[in-house]
Coordinates of N, CA and C in Angstrom, one line a residue:
X1 N 116.7 66.8 128.8 CA 116.9 66.1 127.5 C 117.2 64.6 127.7
X2 N 116.8 63.8 126.7 CA 117.1 62.4 126.7 C 117.3 61.9 125.3
X3 N 117.3 60.6 125.1 CA 117.5 60.0 123.8 C 116.5 60.6 122.8
X4 N 117.1 61.1 121.7 CA 116.3 61.6 120.6 C 115.7 63.0 120.8
X5 N 116.0 63.7 121.9 CA 115.5 65.0 122.2 C 114.8 65.1 123.5
X6 N 113.8 66.0 123.6 CA 113.1 66.2 124.8 C 112.3 65.0 125.2
X7 N 112.1 64.8 126.5 CA 111.0 63.8 126.9 C 109.8 64.6 127.3
X8 N 108.7 64.2 126.9 CA 107.4 64.9 127.1 C 106.6 64.1 128.2
X9 N 106.3 64.9 129.2 CA 105.4 64.3 130.3 C 104.0 64.5 130.0
X10 N 103.1 63.7 130.5 CA 101.7 63.8 130.2 C 101.1 65.0 130.8
X11 N 100.4 65.8 130.0 CA 99.8 67.1 130.5 C 98.3 67.1 130.3
X12 N 97.7 66.0 130.0 CA 96.2 65.9 129.7 C 95.4 65.7 130.9
X13 N 94.1 65.4 130.8 CA 93.2 65.3 131.9 C 93.5 64.1 132.8
X14 N 93.4 64.3 134.1 CA 93.7 63.3 135.0 C 92.9 62.0 134.9
X15 N 91.6 62.2 134.4 CA 90.7 61.1 134.3 C 91.2 60.1 133.2
X16 N 92.0 60.6 132.2 CA 92.5 59.7 131.2 C 93.7 59.0 131.7
X17 N 94.5 59.6 132.5 CA 95.6 58.9 133.1 C 95.1 57.7 134.0
X18 N 93.9 57.9 134.5 CA 93.4 56.8 135.4 C 93.1 55.6 134.6
X19 N 93.1 55.7 133.3 CA 92.8 54.5 132.4 C 94.0 53.6 132.2
X20 N 95.2 54.1 132.7 CA 96.4 53.3 132.5 C 96.3 52.0 133.3
X21 N 96.6 50.9 132.7 CA 96.6 49.6 133.4 C 97.9 48.9 133.1
X22 N 98.4 48.1 134.1 CA 99.5 47.3 133.8 C 99.3 46.3 132.7
X23 N 100.3 46.2 131.8 CA 100.2 45.4 130.6 C 99.2 45.9 129.6
X24 N 98.8 47.2 129.7 CA 97.9 47.8 128.7 C 98.6 48.7 127.8
X25 N 99.9 48.7 127.8 CA 100.7 49.6 126.9 C 100.6 49.2 125.5
X26 N 100.9 50.1 124.6 CA 100.9 49.7 123.2 C 102.0 48.7 122.8
X27 N 101.8 48.0 121.7 CA 102.8 47.0 121.3 C 104.1 47.6 120.9
X28 N 105.2 47.1 121.6 CA 106.5 47.6 121.3 C 107.0 47.0 120.0
X29 N 107.6 47.8 119.1 CA 108.1 47.4 117.8 C 109.6 47.8 117.8
X30 N 110.4 46.8 118.0 CA 111.9 47.1 118.1 C 112.6 46.7 116.8
X31 N 112.0 46.0 115.9 CA 112.7 45.5 114.7 C 111.7 45.2 113.6
X32 N 112.2 45.0 112.4 CA 111.3 44.6 111.3 C 110.5 43.4 111.6
X33 N 111.1 42.4 112.3 CA 110.4 41.2 112.7 C 109.2 41.5 113.5
X34 N 109.4 42.4 114.5 CA 108.4 42.8 115.4 C 107.2 43.4 114.6
X35 N 107.6 44.3 113.7 CA 106.5 45.0 112.9 C 105.8 44.0 112.0
X36 N 106.5 43.1 111.4 CA 105.8 42.2 110.5 C 104.8 41.3 111.3
X37 N 105.2 40.9 112.5 CA 104.3 40.1 113.3 C 103.1 40.9 113.7
X38 N 103.3 42.2 114.1 CA 102.2 43.0 114.5 C 101.3 43.3 113.3
X39 N 101.8 43.8 112.2 CA 100.9 44.2 111.1 C 100.2 43.0 110.5
X40 N 100.8 41.8 110.5 CA 100.1 40.6 109.9 C 98.9 40.2 110.8
X41 N 98.9 40.7 112.0 CA 97.7 40.4 112.9 C 96.6 41.4 112.8
X42 N 96.8 42.5 112.0 CA 95.8 43.5 111.9 C 94.8 43.2 110.8
X43 N 93.6 43.6 110.9 CA 92.6 43.3 109.9 C 92.6 44.5 108.9
X44 N 92.0 44.3 107.8 CA 91.9 45.3 106.8 C 91.2 46.5 107.3
X45 N 90.2 46.3 108.2 CA 89.5 47.4 108.8 C 90.4 48.2 109.7
X46 N 91.2 47.6 110.5 CA 92.1 48.3 111.3 C 93.1 49.1 110.5
X47 N 93.6 48.5 109.5 CA 94.7 49.2 108.7 C 94.1 50.3 107.9
X48 N 92.8 50.4 107.8 CA 92.2 51.5 107.0 C 92.1 52.8 107.8
X49 N 92.4 52.8 109.0 CA 92.4 54.0 109.8 C 93.7 54.2 110.6
X50 N 94.0 55.4 111.1 CA 95.3 55.6 111.8 C 95.4 54.8 113.1
X51 N 96.6 54.6 113.6 CA 96.9 54.0 114.9 C 97.4 55.1 115.8
X52 N 97.2 54.9 117.1 CA 97.9 55.7 118.1 C 99.3 55.2 118.2
X53 N 100.3 56.1 118.3 CA 101.6 55.7 118.5 C 102.3 56.6 119.6
X54 N 103.3 56.1 120.2 CA 104.2 56.8 121.0 C 105.6 56.3 120.8
X55 N 106.6 57.1 121.0 CA 108.0 56.6 121.1 C 108.4 56.7 122.5
X56 N 108.7 55.6 123.2 CA 108.9 55.7 124.6 C 110.3 56.2 124.9
X57 N 110.7 56.3 126.1 CA 111.9 57.0 126.5 C 113.2 56.2 126.1
X58 N 113.0 54.9 125.8 CA 114.1 54.1 125.2 C 114.2 54.2 123.7
X59 N 113.3 55.0 123.1 CA 113.4 55.2 121.7 C 112.6 54.1 120.9
X60 N 111.8 53.4 121.6 CA 111.0 52.3 120.9 C 109.6 52.7 120.5
X61 N 109.2 52.4 119.3 CA 107.9 52.7 118.8 C 106.9 51.8 119.5
X62 N 105.8 52.3 120.0 CA 104.7 51.6 120.5 C 103.4 51.9 119.7
X63 N 102.7 50.9 119.3 CA 101.5 51.1 118.5 C 100.2 50.5 119.2
X64 N 99.1 51.2 119.0 CA 97.9 50.8 119.6 C 96.7 51.2 118.8
X65 N 95.5 50.7 119.0 CA 94.4 51.1 118.2 C 94.1 52.6 118.4
X66 N 93.6 53.3 117.4 CA 93.4 54.7 117.4 C 92.6 55.2 118.6
X67 N 91.7 54.4 119.1 CA 90.8 54.9 120.2 C 91.5 54.8 121.5
X68 N 92.7 54.2 121.6 CA 93.4 54.1 122.8 C 94.1 55.4 123.1
X69 N 94.0 55.9 124.3 CA 94.7 57.2 124.7 C 96.2 57.0 124.6
X70 N 96.8 58.1 124.3 CA 98.3 58.1 124.2 C 98.9 57.7 125.5
X71 N 98.4 58.2 126.6 CA 98.9 58.0 127.9 C 98.8 56.5 128.3
X72 N 97.8 55.8 127.8 CA 97.6 54.4 128.0 C 98.6 53.7 127.2
X73 N 98.8 54.1 125.9 CA 99.8 53.4 125.0 C 101.2 53.5 125.6
X74 N 101.4 54.6 126.3 CA 102.8 54.9 126.9 C 102.9 54.3 128.3
X75 N 101.8 53.7 128.8 CA 101.9 53.2 130.2 C 102.0 54.2 131.3
X76 N 101.5 55.4 130.9 CA 101.6 56.6 131.9 C 102.9 57.2 131.9
X77 N 103.9 56.8 131.2 CA 105.3 57.3 131.3 C 105.5 58.4 130.3
X78 N 106.6 59.1 130.4 CA 107.0 60.2 129.5 C 107.4 59.6 128.2
X79 N 107.3 60.4 127.1 CA 107.6 59.9 125.8 C 108.6 60.8 125.1
X80 N 109.2 60.3 124.0 CA 110.0 61.2 123.1 C 109.1 61.8 122.0
X81 N 108.0 61.2 121.7 CA 107.0 61.8 120.8 C 105.7 60.9 120.9
X82 N 104.7 61.5 120.3 CA 103.4 60.8 120.3 C 102.6 61.4 119.2
X83 N 101.6 60.6 118.7 CA 100.7 61.1 117.6 C 99.9 60.0 117.0
X84 N 99.6 60.2 115.7 CA 98.8 59.2 115.0 C 99.6 58.8 113.7
X85 N 99.4 57.6 113.3 CA 100.2 57.1 112.2 C 99.3 56.0 111.4
X86 N 99.5 56.0 110.1 CA 98.8 55.0 109.3 C 99.9 54.4 108.3
X87 N 99.6 53.2 107.8 CA 100.5 52.5 107.0 C 99.9 52.1 105.7
X88 N 100.8 51.8 104.7 CA 100.4 51.3 103.4 C 101.5 50.3 103.0
X89 N 101.1 49.3 102.2 CA 102.0 48.4 101.7 C 102.3 48.7 100.2
X90 N 103.6 48.8 99.9 CA 104.0 49.2 98.5 C 105.2 48.4 98.1
X91 N 105.1 47.7 97.0 CA 106.2 46.9 96.4 C 106.8 45.9 97.5
X92 N 105.9 45.3 98.2 CA 106.3 44.3 99.2 C 106.8 44.8 100.5
X93 N 106.8 46.1 100.7 CA 107.3 46.7 101.9 C 106.3 47.6 102.6
X94 N 106.3 47.7 103.9 CA 105.4 48.6 104.6 C 106.0 50.0 104.7
X95 N 105.1 51.0 104.5 CA 105.6 52.3 104.6 C 104.6 53.2 105.3
X96 N 105.0 54.3 105.9 CA 104.2 55.2 106.5 C 103.3 55.9 105.5
X97 N 102.0 55.9 105.7 CA 101.1 56.7 104.8 C 101.0 58.1 105.3
X98 N 100.6 58.3 106.5 CA 100.5 59.6 107.2 C 101.0 59.5 108.6
X99 N 101.5 60.5 109.1 CA 102.0 60.5 110.5 C 102.0 62.0 111.0
X100 N 101.5 62.1 112.3 CA 101.4 63.4 112.9 C 101.8 63.4 114.3
X101 N 102.1 64.6 114.9 CA 102.3 64.7 116.3 C 101.1 65.1 117.1
X102 N 99.9 64.7 116.6 CA 98.7 65.1 117.2 C 98.4 64.2 118.4
X103 N 98.8 64.8 119.5 CA 98.5 64.1 120.8 C 98.3 65.3 121.8
X104 N 97.1 65.5 122.2 CA 96.9 66.6 123.2 C 97.1 66.1 124.6
X105 N 97.5 64.9 124.8 CA 97.9 64.4 126.1 C 99.3 64.7 126.4
X106 N 100.2 64.7 125.4 CA 101.6 65.0 125.5 C 102.0 66.3 124.8
X107 N 101.3 66.7 123.8 CA 101.6 67.9 123.1 C 103.1 68.0 122.6
X108 N 103.6 67.0 121.9 CA 105.0 67.1 121.5 C 105.3 68.1 120.5
X109 N 106.5 68.7 120.5 CA 106.9 69.7 119.5 C 107.2 68.9 118.2
X110 N 107.1 69.7 117.1 CA 107.4 69.1 115.8 C 108.8 68.6 115.7
X111 N 109.7 69.1 116.6 CA 111.1 68.7 116.6 C 111.2 67.3 117.1
X112 N 110.2 66.7 117.7 CA 110.2 65.3 118.1 C 110.3 64.3 117.0
X113 N 110.1 64.9 115.7 CA 110.2 64.0 114.5 C 111.5 63.1 114.5
X114 N 112.6 63.7 115.0 CA 113.8 62.9 115.0 C 113.7 61.6 115.7
X115 N 113.0 61.6 116.8 CA 112.8 60.4 117.6 C 111.9 59.4 116.9
X116 N 110.9 59.9 116.2 CA 110.0 59.1 115.4 C 110.7 58.5 114.2
X117 N 111.6 59.3 113.6 CA 112.3 58.8 112.4 C 113.3 57.6 112.9
X118 N 113.9 57.8 114.0 CA 114.8 56.7 114.5 C 114.1 55.5 114.8
X119 N 112.9 55.6 115.4 CA 112.1 54.5 115.8 C 111.6 53.7 114.6
X120 N 111.1 54.5 113.6 CA 110.6 53.9 112.3 C 111.8 53.2 111.6
X121 N 112.9 53.8 111.5 CA 114.1 53.1 110.9 C 114.4 51.8 111.6
X122 N 114.4 51.8 112.9 CA 114.7 50.6 113.7 C 113.7 49.5 113.4
X123 N 112.4 49.9 113.1 CA 111.4 49.0 112.8 C 111.4 48.6 111.4
X124 N 112.2 49.2 110.5 CA 112.3 48.8 109.1 C 111.1 49.3 108.3
X125 N 110.5 50.4 108.7 CA 109.4 50.9 108.0 C 109.8 52.1 107.1
X126 N 109.4 52.1 105.9 CA 109.7 53.2 105.0 C 109.0 54.5 105.5
X127 N 109.7 55.6 105.6 CA 109.1 56.8 106.2 C 109.3 58.0 105.4
X128 N 108.5 59.1 105.6 CA 108.7 60.4 105.0 C 109.8 61.1 105.7
X129 N 110.1 62.3 105.3 CA 111.2 63.1 105.8 C 110.8 63.9 107.0
X130 N 109.5 63.9 107.3 CA 109.0 64.6 108.5 C 107.5 64.3 108.7
X131 N 106.9 64.9 109.7 CA 105.5 64.6 109.9 C 104.7 65.1 108.7
X132 N 103.8 64.3 108.3 CA 102.9 64.7 107.1 C 101.9 65.7 107.6
X133 N 101.6 65.8 108.8 CA 100.7 66.8 109.4 C 101.3 67.3 110.7
X134 N 101.7 68.5 110.8 CA 102.4 69.1 112.0 C 101.4 69.9 112.8
X135 N 101.4 69.6 114.1 CA 100.5 70.3 115.1 C 101.5 71.2 116.0
X136 N 101.2 72.5 116.0 CA 102.0 73.4 116.8 C 101.3 73.7 118.1
X137 N 101.8 73.2 119.2 CA 101.2 73.5 120.5 C 102.0 74.6 121.2
X138 N 101.2 75.5 121.9 CA 101.8 76.6 122.7 C 100.9 76.9 123.9
X139 N 101.5 77.2 125.0 CA 100.8 77.6 126.2 C 100.9 79.1 126.3
X140 N 99.8 79.8 126.5 CA 99.8 81.2 126.7 C 100.5 81.6 128.0
X141 N 101.4 82.5 128.0 CA 102.1 82.9 129.2 C 101.2 83.7 130.1
X142 N 100.2 84.3 129.5 CA 99.3 85.2 130.3 C 98.2 84.4 131.0
X143 N 97.4 83.7 130.2 CA 96.2 83.0 130.8 C 96.5 81.6 131.1
X144 N 97.6 81.0 130.6 CA 98.0 79.6 130.8 C 97.2 78.6 130.1
X145 N 96.4 79.1 129.1 CA 95.6 78.1 128.3 C 96.5 77.5 127.2
X146 N 96.1 76.4 126.8 CA 96.8 75.6 125.8 C 96.2 75.9 124.4
X147 N 97.0 76.3 123.4 CA 96.5 76.6 122.1 C 97.1 75.7 121.1
X148 N 96.4 75.5 120.0 CA 97.0 74.9 118.8 C 97.1 76.0 117.7
X149 N 98.3 76.3 117.3 CA 98.6 77.4 116.4 C 98.5 76.9 115.0
X150 N 97.8 77.7 114.2 CA 97.6 77.4 112.8 C 98.0 78.6 111.9
X151 N 98.6 78.3 110.8 CA 98.9 79.3 109.8 C 99.8 80.4 110.4
X152 N 100.7 80.0 111.3 CA 101.7 80.9 111.9 C 101.1 82.1 112.7
X153 N 99.8 81.9 113.2 CA 99.1 82.9 113.9 C 99.4 82.7 115.4
X154 N 100.5 83.2 115.9 CA 100.9 83.0 117.3 C 100.2 84.0 118.2
X155 N 98.9 83.9 118.3 CA 98.1 84.7 119.2 C 97.1 83.8 120.0
X156 N 97.0 84.0 121.3 CA 96.2 83.2 122.1 C 94.7 83.5 121.8
X157 N 94.0 82.4 121.5 CA 92.6 82.5 121.2 C 91.7 82.9 122.4
X158 N 92.3 82.7 123.6 CA 91.5 83.0 124.8 C 91.7 84.4 125.3
X159 N 92.9 85.0 125.1 CA 93.1 86.3 125.7 C 93.8 87.3 124.7
X160 N 94.1 86.9 123.5 CA 94.7 87.7 122.5 C 96.2 88.1 122.8
X161 N 96.8 87.5 123.7 CA 98.2 87.7 124.0 C 99.0 87.0 123.0
X162 N 100.2 87.5 122.7 CA 101.2 86.8 121.8 C 101.6 85.5 122.4
X163 N 101.7 84.5 121.6 CA 102.2 83.2 122.0 C 103.7 83.0 121.7
X164 N 104.4 82.3 122.6 CA 105.9 82.1 122.4 C 106.1 81.4 121.0
X165 N 107.2 81.7 120.4 CA 107.6 81.0 119.2 C 108.2 79.6 119.5
X166 N 108.7 79.4 120.7 CA 109.3 78.2 121.1 C 108.3 77.3 121.9
X167 N 108.5 76.0 121.8 CA 107.6 75.1 122.5 C 107.7 75.3 124.0
X168 N 106.5 75.4 124.7 CA 106.6 75.8 126.1 C 105.4 75.1 126.9
X169 N 104.9 74.0 126.4 CA 103.7 73.5 127.0 C 103.9 73.0 128.5
X170 N 105.0 72.3 128.7 CA 105.3 71.6 130.0 C 106.2 72.6 130.8
X171 N 105.6 73.5 131.5 CA 106.3 74.5 132.3 C 106.4 74.0 133.8
X172 N 106.7 74.9 134.6 CA 106.9 74.6 136.1 C 105.6 74.3 136.7
X173 N 104.4 74.7 136.2 CA 103.1 74.5 136.8 C 102.5 73.2 136.3
X174 N 103.3 72.1 136.2 CA 102.9 70.9 135.6 C 101.8 70.2 136.3
X175 N 101.7 70.4 137.6 CA 100.6 69.8 138.3 C 99.3 70.5 138.1
X176 N 99.3 71.7 137.6 CA 98.1 72.5 137.5 C 97.5 72.6 136.1
X177 N 98.2 72.0 135.1 CA 97.8 72.2 133.7 C 96.9 71.1 133.2
X178 N 96.8 69.9 133.9 CA 96.0 68.8 133.4 C 94.6 69.2 133.2
X179 N 94.0 68.9 132.0 CA 92.6 69.1 131.8 C 92.3 70.4 131.1
X180 N 93.3 71.3 130.9 CA 93.0 72.5 130.2 C 92.5 72.3 128.8
X181 N 91.6 73.1 128.3 CA 91.1 72.9 126.9 C 92.1 73.3 125.9
X182 N 92.0 72.7 124.7 CA 92.8 73.0 123.6 C 92.0 73.8 122.6
X183 N 92.6 74.9 122.0 CA 91.8 75.7 121.1 C 92.7 75.9 119.9
X184 N 92.1 76.1 118.7 CA 92.9 76.5 117.5 C 93.0 78.0 117.5
X185 N 94.2 78.4 117.1 CA 94.5 79.9 117.0 C 93.8 80.5 115.8
X186 N 93.1 79.7 115.0 CA 92.3 80.3 113.9 C 90.9 80.3 114.2
X187 N 90.5 79.9 115.4 CA 89.1 79.8 115.8 C 88.4 81.2 115.6
X188 N 89.1 82.2 115.9 CA 88.5 83.6 115.9 C 88.2 84.0 114.5
X189 N 88.8 83.4 113.5 CA 88.6 83.8 112.1 C 87.5 83.0 111.5
X190 N 87.0 82.0 112.2 CA 85.9 81.2 111.7 C 86.3 80.0 111.0
X191 N 87.6 79.7 111.0 CA 88.1 78.4 110.4 C 87.7 77.3 111.3
X192 N 87.2 76.2 110.6 CA 86.7 75.1 111.4 C 87.8 74.3 112.0
X193 N 87.7 73.9 113.2 CA 88.6 73.1 113.9 C 88.4 71.7 113.6
X194 N 89.4 70.9 113.1 CA 89.1 69.5 112.7 C 88.6 68.7 113.8
X195 N 87.7 67.7 113.5 CA 87.1 67.0 114.6 C 88.1 66.2 115.4
X196 N 89.3 65.9 114.9 CA 90.2 65.1 115.6 C 91.1 66.0 116.5
X197 N 90.9 67.4 116.5 CA 91.6 68.3 117.4 C 90.8 68.4 118.7
X198 N 91.5 68.1 119.8 CA 90.9 68.1 121.1 C 91.5 67.0 121.9
X199 N 90.9 66.7 123.0 CA 91.4 65.7 123.9 C 91.2 64.3 123.2
X200 N 92.2 63.9 122.4 CA 92.1 62.6 121.7 C 90.9 62.4 120.9
X201 N 90.6 63.5 120.1 CA 89.5 63.3 119.1 C 88.2 63.7 119.6
X202 N 88.0 64.0 120.9 CA 86.7 64.5 121.3 C 86.8 65.9 121.7
X203 N 86.8 66.8 120.7 CA 87.1 68.2 120.9 C 86.1 68.9 121.7
X204 N 86.5 69.7 122.6 CA 85.6 70.5 123.4 C 85.2 71.8 122.6
X205 N 85.7 71.9 121.4 CA 85.4 73.1 120.6 C 84.3 72.8 119.6
X206 N 84.0 71.6 119.4 CA 83.0 71.2 118.4 C 81.9 70.4 119.0
X207 N 80.7 70.5 118.5 CA 79.6 69.8 119.1 C 79.8 68.3 119.0

């Protein structure tokens, strides 16, 4: 445990970790002044789509373009949460439009919202009471594959074993799990997996 809850270590493909470069981390936003400076430099086109975000181990919000990997945004370090976020301006203030924990590099639990809320409050950004889109990650204890659970269907799409109710992605086999595919637990029912589900938006489950 650490500030704001669990810290989540990177569990994604090794080739994406190799993209981490010194000074390539996301922009740190520690205060309303920081956020005002950052958002004023964004174009209308940039603000029209979500951004990659992480909350680092110090509880600081880091923001980067959507196409930047979460592990790059975090400088390769562990995080308190990660996902995607978009903003809107209302009544002269900036507010969160949508925010999710959708990061298949870190697979944070939905309970990581508390760290996100603290970081957004620190940055002076109006926020919702929780993630507007929640992603439930679970690792199968039998086949070790990583699943995205949908509609409370806690069954592994790969081997049909029951999935744990508690978050369990980063287990003792941490060195062995990088690069495992992510699947939706509704895939067997024919429900379409969103195009943004997968390793940072390039899903191995969709063409």
